[in-house]
PDB file of C-alpha atoms in Angstrom:
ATOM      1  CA  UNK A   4     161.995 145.775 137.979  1.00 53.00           C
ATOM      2  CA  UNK A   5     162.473 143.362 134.977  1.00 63.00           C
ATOM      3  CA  UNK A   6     159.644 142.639 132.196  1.00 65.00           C
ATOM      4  CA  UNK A   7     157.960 139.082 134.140  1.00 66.00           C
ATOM      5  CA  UNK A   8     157.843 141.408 137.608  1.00 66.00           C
ATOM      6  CA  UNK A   9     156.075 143.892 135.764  1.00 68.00           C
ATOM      7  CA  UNK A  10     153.805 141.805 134.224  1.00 62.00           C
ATOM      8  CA  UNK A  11     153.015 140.163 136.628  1.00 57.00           C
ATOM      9  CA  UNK A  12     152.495 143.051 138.779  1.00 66.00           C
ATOM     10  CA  UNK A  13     150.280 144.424 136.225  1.00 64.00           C
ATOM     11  CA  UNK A  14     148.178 141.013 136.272  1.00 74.00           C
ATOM     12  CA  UNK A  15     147.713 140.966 139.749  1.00 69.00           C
ATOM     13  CA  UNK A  16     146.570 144.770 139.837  1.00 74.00           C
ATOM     14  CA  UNK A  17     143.821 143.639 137.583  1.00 75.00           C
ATOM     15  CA  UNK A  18     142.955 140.620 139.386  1.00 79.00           C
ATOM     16  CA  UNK A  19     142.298 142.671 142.406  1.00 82.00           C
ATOM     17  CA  UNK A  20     140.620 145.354 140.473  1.00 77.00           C
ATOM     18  CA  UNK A  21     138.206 143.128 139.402  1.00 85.00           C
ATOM     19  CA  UNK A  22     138.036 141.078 142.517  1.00 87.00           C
ATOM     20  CA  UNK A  23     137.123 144.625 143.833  1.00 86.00           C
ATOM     21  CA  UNK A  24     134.198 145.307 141.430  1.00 90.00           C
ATOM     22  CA  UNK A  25     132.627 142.161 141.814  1.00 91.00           C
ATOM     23  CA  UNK A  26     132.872 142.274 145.516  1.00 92.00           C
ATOM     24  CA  UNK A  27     130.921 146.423 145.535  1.00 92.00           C
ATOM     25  CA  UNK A  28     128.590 144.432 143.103  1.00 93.00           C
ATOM     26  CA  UNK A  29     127.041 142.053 144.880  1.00 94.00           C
ATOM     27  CA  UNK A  30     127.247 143.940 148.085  1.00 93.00           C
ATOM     28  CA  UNK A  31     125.128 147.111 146.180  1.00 93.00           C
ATOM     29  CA  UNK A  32     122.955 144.311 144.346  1.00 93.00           C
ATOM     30  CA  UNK A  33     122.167 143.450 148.079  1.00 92.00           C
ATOM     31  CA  UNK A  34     121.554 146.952 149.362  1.00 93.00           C
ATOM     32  CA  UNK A  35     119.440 148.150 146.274  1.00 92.00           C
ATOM     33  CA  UNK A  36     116.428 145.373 147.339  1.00 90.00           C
ATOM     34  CA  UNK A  37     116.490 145.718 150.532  1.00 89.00           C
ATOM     35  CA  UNK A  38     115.205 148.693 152.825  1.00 88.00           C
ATOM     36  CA  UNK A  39     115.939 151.874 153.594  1.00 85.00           C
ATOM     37  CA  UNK A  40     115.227 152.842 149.859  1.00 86.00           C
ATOM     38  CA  UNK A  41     116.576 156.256 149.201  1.00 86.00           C
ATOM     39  CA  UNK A  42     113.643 157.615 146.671  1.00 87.00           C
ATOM     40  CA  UNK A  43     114.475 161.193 147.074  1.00 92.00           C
ATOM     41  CA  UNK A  44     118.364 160.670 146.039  1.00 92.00           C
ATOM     42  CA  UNK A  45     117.543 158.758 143.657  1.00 93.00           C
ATOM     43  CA  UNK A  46     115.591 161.452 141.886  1.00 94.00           C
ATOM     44  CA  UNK A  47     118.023 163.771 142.383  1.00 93.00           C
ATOM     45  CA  UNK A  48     120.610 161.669 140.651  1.00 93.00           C
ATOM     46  CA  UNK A  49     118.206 160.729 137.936  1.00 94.00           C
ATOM     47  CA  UNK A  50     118.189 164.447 136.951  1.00 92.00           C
ATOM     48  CA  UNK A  51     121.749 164.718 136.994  1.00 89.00           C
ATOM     49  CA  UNK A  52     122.853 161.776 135.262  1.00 89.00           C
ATOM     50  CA  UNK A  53     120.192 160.915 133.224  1.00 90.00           C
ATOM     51  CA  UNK A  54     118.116 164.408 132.512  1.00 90.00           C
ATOM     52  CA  UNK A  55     121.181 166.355 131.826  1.00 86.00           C
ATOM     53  CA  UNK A  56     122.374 163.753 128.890  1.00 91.00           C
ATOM     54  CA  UNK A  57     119.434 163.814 126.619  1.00 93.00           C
ATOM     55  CA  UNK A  58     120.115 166.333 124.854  1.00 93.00           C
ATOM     56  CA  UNK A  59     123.915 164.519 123.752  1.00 92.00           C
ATOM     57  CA  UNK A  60     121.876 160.793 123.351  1.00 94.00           C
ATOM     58  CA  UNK A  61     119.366 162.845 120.664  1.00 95.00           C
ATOM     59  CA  UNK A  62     121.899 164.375 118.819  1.00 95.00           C
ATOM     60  CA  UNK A  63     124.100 161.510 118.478  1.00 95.00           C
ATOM     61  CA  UNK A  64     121.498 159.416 117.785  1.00 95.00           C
ATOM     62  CA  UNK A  65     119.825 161.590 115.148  1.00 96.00           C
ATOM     63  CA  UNK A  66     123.265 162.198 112.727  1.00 96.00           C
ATOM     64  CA  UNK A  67     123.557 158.452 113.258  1.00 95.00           C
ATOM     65  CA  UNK A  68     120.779 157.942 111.246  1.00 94.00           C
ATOM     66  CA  UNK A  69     121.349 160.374 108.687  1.00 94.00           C
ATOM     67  CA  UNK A  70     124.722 159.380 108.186  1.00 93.00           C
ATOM     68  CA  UNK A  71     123.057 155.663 108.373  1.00 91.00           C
ATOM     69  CA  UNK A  72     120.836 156.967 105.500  1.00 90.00           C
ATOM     70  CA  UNK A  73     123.324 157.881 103.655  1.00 89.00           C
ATOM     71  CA  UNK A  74     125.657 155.236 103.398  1.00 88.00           C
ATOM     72  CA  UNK A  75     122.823 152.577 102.800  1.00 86.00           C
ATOM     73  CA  UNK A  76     121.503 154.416  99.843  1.00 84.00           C
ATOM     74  CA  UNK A  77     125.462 154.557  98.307  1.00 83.00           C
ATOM     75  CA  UNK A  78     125.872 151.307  98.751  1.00 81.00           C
ATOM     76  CA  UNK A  79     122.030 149.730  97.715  1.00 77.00           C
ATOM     77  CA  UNK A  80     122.025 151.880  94.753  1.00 73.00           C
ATOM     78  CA  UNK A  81     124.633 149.735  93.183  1.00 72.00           C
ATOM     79  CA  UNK A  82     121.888 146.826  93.498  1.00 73.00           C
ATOM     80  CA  UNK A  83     118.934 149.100  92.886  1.00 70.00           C
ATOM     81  CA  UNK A  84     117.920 148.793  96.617  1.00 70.00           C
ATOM     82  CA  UNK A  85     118.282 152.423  97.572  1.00 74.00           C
ATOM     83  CA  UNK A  86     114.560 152.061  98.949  1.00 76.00           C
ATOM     84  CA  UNK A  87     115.136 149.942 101.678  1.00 82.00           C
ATOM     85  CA  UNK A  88     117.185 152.412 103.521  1.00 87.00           C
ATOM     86  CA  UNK A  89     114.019 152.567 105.945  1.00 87.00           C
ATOM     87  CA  UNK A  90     114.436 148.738 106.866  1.00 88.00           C
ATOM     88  CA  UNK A  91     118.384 149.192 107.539  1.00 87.00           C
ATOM     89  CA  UNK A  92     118.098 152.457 109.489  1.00 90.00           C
ATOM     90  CA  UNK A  93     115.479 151.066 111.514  1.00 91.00           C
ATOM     91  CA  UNK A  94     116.670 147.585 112.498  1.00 91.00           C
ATOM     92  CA  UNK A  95     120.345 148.786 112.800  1.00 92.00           C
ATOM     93  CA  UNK A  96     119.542 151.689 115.236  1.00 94.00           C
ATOM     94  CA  UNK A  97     117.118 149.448 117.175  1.00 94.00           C
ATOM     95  CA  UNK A  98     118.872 147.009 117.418  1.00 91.00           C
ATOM     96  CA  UNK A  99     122.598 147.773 118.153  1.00 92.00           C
ATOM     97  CA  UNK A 100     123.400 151.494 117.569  1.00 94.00           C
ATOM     98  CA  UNK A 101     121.056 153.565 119.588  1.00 95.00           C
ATOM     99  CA  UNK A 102     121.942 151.285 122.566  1.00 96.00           C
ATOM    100  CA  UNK A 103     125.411 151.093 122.267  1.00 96.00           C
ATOM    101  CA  UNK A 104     126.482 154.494 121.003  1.00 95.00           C
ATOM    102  CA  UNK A 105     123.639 155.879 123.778  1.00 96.00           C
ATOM    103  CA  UNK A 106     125.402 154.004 126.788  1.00 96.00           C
ATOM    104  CA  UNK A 107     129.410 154.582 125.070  1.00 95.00           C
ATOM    105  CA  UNK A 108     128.426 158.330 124.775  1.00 92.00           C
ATOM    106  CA  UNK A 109     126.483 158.859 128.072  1.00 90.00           C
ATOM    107  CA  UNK A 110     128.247 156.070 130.103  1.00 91.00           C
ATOM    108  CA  UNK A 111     132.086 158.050 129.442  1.00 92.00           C
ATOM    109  CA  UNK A 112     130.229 161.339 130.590  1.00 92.00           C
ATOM    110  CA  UNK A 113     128.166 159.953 133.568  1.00 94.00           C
ATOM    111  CA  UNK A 114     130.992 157.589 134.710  1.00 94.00           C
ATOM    112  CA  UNK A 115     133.330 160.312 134.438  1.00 94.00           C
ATOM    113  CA  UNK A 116     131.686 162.360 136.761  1.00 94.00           C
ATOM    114  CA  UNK A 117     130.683 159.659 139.319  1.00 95.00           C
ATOM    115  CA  UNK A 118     134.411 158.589 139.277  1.00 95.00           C
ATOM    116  CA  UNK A 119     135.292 162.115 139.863  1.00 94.00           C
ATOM    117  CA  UNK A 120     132.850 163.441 142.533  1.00 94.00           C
ATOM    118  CA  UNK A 121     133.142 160.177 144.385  1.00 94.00           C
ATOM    119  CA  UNK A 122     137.102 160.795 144.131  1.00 94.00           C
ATOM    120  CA  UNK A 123     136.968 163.812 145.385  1.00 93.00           C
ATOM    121  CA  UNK A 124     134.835 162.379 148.592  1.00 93.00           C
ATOM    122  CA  UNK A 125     137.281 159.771 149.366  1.00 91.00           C
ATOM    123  CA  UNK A 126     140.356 161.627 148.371  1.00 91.00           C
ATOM    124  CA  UNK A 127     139.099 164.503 150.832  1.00 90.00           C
ATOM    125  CA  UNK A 128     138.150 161.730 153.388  1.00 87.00           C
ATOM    126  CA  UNK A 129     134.220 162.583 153.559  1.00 91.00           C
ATOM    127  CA  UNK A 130     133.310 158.933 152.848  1.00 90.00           C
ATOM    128  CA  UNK A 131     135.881 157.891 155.710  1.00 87.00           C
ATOM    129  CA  UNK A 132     133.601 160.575 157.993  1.00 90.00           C
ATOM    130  CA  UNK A 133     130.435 158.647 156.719  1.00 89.00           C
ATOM    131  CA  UNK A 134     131.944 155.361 158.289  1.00 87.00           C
ATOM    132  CA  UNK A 135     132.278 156.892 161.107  1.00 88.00           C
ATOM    133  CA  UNK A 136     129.348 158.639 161.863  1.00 87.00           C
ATOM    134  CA  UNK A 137     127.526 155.199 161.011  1.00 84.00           C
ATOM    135  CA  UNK A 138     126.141 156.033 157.713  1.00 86.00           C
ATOM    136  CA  UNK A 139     126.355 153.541 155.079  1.00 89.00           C
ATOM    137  CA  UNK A 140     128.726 154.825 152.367  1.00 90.00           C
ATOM    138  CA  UNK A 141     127.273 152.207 149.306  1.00 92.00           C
ATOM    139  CA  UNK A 142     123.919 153.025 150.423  1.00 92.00           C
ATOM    140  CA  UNK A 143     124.015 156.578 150.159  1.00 92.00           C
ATOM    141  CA  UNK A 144     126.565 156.706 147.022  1.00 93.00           C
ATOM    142  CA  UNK A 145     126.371 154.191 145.023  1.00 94.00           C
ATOM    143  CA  UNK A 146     122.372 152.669 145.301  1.00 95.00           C
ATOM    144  CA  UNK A 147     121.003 155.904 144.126  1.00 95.00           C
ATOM    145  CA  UNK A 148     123.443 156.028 141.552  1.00 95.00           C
ATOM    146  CA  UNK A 149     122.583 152.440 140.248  1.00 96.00           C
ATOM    147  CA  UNK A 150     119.056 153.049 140.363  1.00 96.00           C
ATOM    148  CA  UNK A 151     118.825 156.474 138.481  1.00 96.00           C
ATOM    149  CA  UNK A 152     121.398 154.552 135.521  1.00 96.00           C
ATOM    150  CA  UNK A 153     119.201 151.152 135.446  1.00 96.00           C
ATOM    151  CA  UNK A 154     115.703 153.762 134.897  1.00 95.00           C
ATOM    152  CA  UNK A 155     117.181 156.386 132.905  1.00 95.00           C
ATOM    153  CA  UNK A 156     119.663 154.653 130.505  1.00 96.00           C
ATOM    154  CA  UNK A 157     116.523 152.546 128.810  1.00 96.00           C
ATOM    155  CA  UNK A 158     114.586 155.716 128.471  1.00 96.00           C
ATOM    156  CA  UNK A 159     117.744 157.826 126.803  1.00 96.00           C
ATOM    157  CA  UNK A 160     117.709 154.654 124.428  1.00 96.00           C
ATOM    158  CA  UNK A 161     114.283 154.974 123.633  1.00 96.00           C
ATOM    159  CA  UNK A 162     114.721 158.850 122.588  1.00 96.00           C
ATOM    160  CA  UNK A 163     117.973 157.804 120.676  1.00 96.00           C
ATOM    161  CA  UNK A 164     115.614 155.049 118.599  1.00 95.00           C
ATOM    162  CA  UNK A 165     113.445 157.559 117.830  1.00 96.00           C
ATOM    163  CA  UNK A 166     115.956 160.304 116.759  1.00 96.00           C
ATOM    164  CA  UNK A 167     117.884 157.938 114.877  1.00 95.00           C
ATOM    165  CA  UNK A 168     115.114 157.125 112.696  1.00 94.00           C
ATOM    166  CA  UNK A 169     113.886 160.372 111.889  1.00 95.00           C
ATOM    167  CA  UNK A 170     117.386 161.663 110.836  1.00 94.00           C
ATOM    168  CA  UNK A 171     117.104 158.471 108.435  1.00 92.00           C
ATOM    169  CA  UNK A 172     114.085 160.131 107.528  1.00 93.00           C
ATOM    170  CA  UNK A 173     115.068 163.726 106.477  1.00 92.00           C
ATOM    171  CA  UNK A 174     118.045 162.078 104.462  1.00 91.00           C
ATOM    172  CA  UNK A 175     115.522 159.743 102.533  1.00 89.00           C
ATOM    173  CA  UNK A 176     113.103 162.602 102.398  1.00 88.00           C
ATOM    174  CA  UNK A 177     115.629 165.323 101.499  1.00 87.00           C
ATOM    175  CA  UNK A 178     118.274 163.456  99.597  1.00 82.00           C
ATOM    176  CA  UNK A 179     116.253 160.139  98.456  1.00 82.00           C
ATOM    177  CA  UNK A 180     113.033 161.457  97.509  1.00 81.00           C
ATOM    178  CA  UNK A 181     111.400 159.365  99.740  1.00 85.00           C
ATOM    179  CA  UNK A 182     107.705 160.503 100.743  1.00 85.00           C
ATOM    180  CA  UNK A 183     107.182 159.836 104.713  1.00 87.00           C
ATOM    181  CA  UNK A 184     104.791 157.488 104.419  1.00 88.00           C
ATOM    182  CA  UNK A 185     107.039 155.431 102.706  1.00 88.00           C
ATOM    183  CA  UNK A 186     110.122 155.331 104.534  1.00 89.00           C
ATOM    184  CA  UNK A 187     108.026 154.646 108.147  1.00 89.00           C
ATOM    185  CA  UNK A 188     106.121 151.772 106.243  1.00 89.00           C
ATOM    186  CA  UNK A 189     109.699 150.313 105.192  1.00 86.00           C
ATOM    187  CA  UNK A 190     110.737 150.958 108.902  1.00 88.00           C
ATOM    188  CA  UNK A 191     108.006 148.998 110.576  1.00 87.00           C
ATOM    189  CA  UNK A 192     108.055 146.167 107.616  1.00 85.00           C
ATOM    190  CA  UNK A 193     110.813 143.747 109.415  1.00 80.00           C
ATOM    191  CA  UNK A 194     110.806 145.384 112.906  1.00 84.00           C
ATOM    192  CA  UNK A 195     109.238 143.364 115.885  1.00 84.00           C
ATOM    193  CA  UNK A 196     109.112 143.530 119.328  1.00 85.00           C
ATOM    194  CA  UNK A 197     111.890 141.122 119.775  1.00 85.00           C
ATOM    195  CA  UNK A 198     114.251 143.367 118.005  1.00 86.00           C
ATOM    196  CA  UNK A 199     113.163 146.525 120.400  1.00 89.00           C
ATOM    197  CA  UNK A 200     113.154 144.581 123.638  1.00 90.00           C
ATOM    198  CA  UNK A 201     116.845 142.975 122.515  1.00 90.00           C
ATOM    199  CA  UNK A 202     118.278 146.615 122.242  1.00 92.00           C
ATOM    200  CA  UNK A 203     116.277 147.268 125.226  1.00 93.00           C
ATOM    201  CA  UNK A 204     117.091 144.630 127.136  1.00 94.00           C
ATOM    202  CA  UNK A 205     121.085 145.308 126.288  1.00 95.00           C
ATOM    203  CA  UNK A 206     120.496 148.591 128.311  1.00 96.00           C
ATOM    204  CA  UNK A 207     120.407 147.656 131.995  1.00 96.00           C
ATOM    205  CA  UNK A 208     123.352 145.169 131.549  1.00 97.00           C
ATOM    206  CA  UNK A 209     124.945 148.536 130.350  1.00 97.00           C
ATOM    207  CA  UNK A 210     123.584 150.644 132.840  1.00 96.00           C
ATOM    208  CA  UNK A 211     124.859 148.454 135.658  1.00 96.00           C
ATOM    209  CA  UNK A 212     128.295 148.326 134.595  1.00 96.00           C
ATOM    210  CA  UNK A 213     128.749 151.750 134.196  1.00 96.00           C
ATOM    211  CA  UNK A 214     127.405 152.562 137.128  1.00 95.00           C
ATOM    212  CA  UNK A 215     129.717 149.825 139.165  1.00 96.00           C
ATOM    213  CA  UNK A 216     133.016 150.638 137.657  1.00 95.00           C
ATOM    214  CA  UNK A 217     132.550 154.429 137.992  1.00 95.00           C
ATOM    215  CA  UNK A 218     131.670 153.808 141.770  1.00 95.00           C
ATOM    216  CA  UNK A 219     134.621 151.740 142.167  1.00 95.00           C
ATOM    217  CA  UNK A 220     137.225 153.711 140.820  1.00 93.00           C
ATOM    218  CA  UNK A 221     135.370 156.735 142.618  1.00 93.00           C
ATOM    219  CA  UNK A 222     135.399 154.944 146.237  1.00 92.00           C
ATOM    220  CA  UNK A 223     139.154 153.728 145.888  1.00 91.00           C
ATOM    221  CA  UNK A 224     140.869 156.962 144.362  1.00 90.00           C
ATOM    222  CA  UNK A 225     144.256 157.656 146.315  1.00 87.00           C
ATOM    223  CA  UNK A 226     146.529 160.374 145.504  1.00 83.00           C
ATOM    224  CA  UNK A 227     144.314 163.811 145.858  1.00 82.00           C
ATOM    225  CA  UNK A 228     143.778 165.442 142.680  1.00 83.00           C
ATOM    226  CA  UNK A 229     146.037 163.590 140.358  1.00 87.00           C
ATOM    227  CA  UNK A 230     144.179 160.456 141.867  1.00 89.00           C
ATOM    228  CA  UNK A 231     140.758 161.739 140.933  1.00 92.00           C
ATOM    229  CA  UNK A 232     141.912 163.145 137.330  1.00 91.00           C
ATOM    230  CA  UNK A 233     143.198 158.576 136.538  1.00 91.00           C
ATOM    231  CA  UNK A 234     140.341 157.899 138.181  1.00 92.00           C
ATOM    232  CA  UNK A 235     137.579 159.638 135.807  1.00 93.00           C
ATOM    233  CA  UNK A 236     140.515 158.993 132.756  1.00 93.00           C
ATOM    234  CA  UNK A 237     140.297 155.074 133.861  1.00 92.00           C
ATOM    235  CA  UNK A 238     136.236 155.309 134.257  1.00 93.00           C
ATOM    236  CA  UNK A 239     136.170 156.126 130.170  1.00 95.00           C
ATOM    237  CA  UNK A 240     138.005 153.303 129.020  1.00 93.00           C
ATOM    238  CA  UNK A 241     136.818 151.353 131.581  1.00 93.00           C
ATOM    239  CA  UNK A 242     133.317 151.815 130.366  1.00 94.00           C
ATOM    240  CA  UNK A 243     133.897 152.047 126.898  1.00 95.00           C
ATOM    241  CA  UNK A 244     135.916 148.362 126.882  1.00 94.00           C
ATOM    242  CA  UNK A 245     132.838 147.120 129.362  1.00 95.00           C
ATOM    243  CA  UNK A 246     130.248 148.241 126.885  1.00 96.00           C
ATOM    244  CA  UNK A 247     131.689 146.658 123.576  1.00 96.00           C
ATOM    245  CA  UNK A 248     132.064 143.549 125.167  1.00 96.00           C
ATOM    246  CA  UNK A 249     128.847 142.725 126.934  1.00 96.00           C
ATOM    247  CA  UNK A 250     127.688 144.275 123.602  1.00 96.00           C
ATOM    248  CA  UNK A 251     129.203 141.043 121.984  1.00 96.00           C
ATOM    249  CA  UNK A 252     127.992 138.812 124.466  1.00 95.00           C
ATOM    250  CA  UNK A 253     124.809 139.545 124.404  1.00 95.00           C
ATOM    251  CA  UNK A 254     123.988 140.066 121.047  1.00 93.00           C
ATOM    252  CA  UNK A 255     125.228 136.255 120.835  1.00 93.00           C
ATOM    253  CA  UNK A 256     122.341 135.807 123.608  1.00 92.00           C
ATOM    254  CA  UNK A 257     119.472 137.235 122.226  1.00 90.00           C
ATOM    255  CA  UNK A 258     120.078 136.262 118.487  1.00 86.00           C
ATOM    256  CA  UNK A 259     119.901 132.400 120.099  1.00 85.00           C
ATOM    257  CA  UNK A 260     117.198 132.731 121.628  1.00 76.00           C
TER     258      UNK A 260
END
């Protein structure tokens, strides 16, 4: 096969692949507002994606902010600024680090998985025996799924804005000789609710995406257990490429509006 065959092999394999995620998109977008509502899945999916991870969002989130802390205050000190390292820490983790690192970090592991468990069921033909017993594969795999990301990825973001600001904290306490009461009134000086709701808001764009592209790969894994292994590999850099660019986009969004 010669270099324009491959490439445009290659081109059409991604056209179809994301002809193929649009396509489980709006069919799940369908299926997720519309009854039978699956609340007891749901839960137990929002235990195992989102429960499990919070203990990975926190730490991350926390030596963010120290590390944060401590590159601020190197480079303000140069302009005597070293004591608004409360105002940078706070805005930048808000803002665009506790939601991006949160969803990069937690989408790789929870899309990972989904790819892989939902590999495993269509590599081992269990979703095939779901068709055929009637049952509604997207409604009992991937809604629940969606759900438990779009509820739980805003609250692991929450937790990582919080432990991103108090590792900024014991670095300007520890290191800075910052009292408390000073650093938190430094952190709430320029902070608003516009720039929590736009790292909010960021979230369930996020969420959504990881949550489609791990189900897709998952539901269309061929090749038994070599299959499910690209599948969860593709899932990561799937996600992480996903995140980093609706990161972009949206940051141009909110700052317009």
């Amino acid at each position: 096969m010669d270099l324009a065959s491959r490439f445009y092999d290659l081109t059409w394999r991604r056209v179809r692949h994301l002809g193929g995620v649009t396509s489980l998109a709006l069919a799940t977008l369908h299926r997720m507002v519309t009854p039978p509502f699956q609340g007891r899945e749901v839960l137990r999916q929002f235990e195992a994606l989102v429960v499990d991870s919070w203990k990975l969002a926190a730490t991350i989130a926390f030596f963010t902010g120290m590390v944060m802390a401590l590159q601020t205050a190197y480079a303000l000190a140069a302009f005597g600024a070293k004591l608004y390292v409360g105002e940078v820490v706070g805005l930048s983790m808000v803002r665009e680090l506790a939601p991006v690192l949160t969803a990069l970090m937690v989408g790789g592991r929870v899309g990972a998985g989904i790819a892989a468990e939902l590999g495993t069921m269509a590599v081992s033909e269990q979703v095939d025996a779901m068709r055929s017993l009637g049952a509604d594969p997207l409604r009992k795999l991937v809604v629940p799924r969606l759900w438990a990301l779009l509820v739980g990825l805003p609250l692991l973001v929450v937790l990582a804005n919080v432990a991103g600001i108090l590792g900024g904290m014991v670095i300007s306490t520890w290191e800075l000789d910052i009292t408390l009461g000073f650093y938190f009134a430094h952190v709430m000086r320029l902070m608003d609710y516009g720039d929590f709701f736009s790292g909010l808001g960021k979230t369930f764009f996020f969420a959504f995406a990881i949550g489609i592209i791990a189900c897709y790969n998952g539901l269309s894994t061929q090749g038994g257990a070599g299959g499910v292994g690209r599948a969860a590999t593709e899932t990561v850099v799937a996600v992480a490429i996903s995140v980093l660019v609706l990161d972009f986009f949206l940051t141009k969004l909110f700052l317009s509006l």
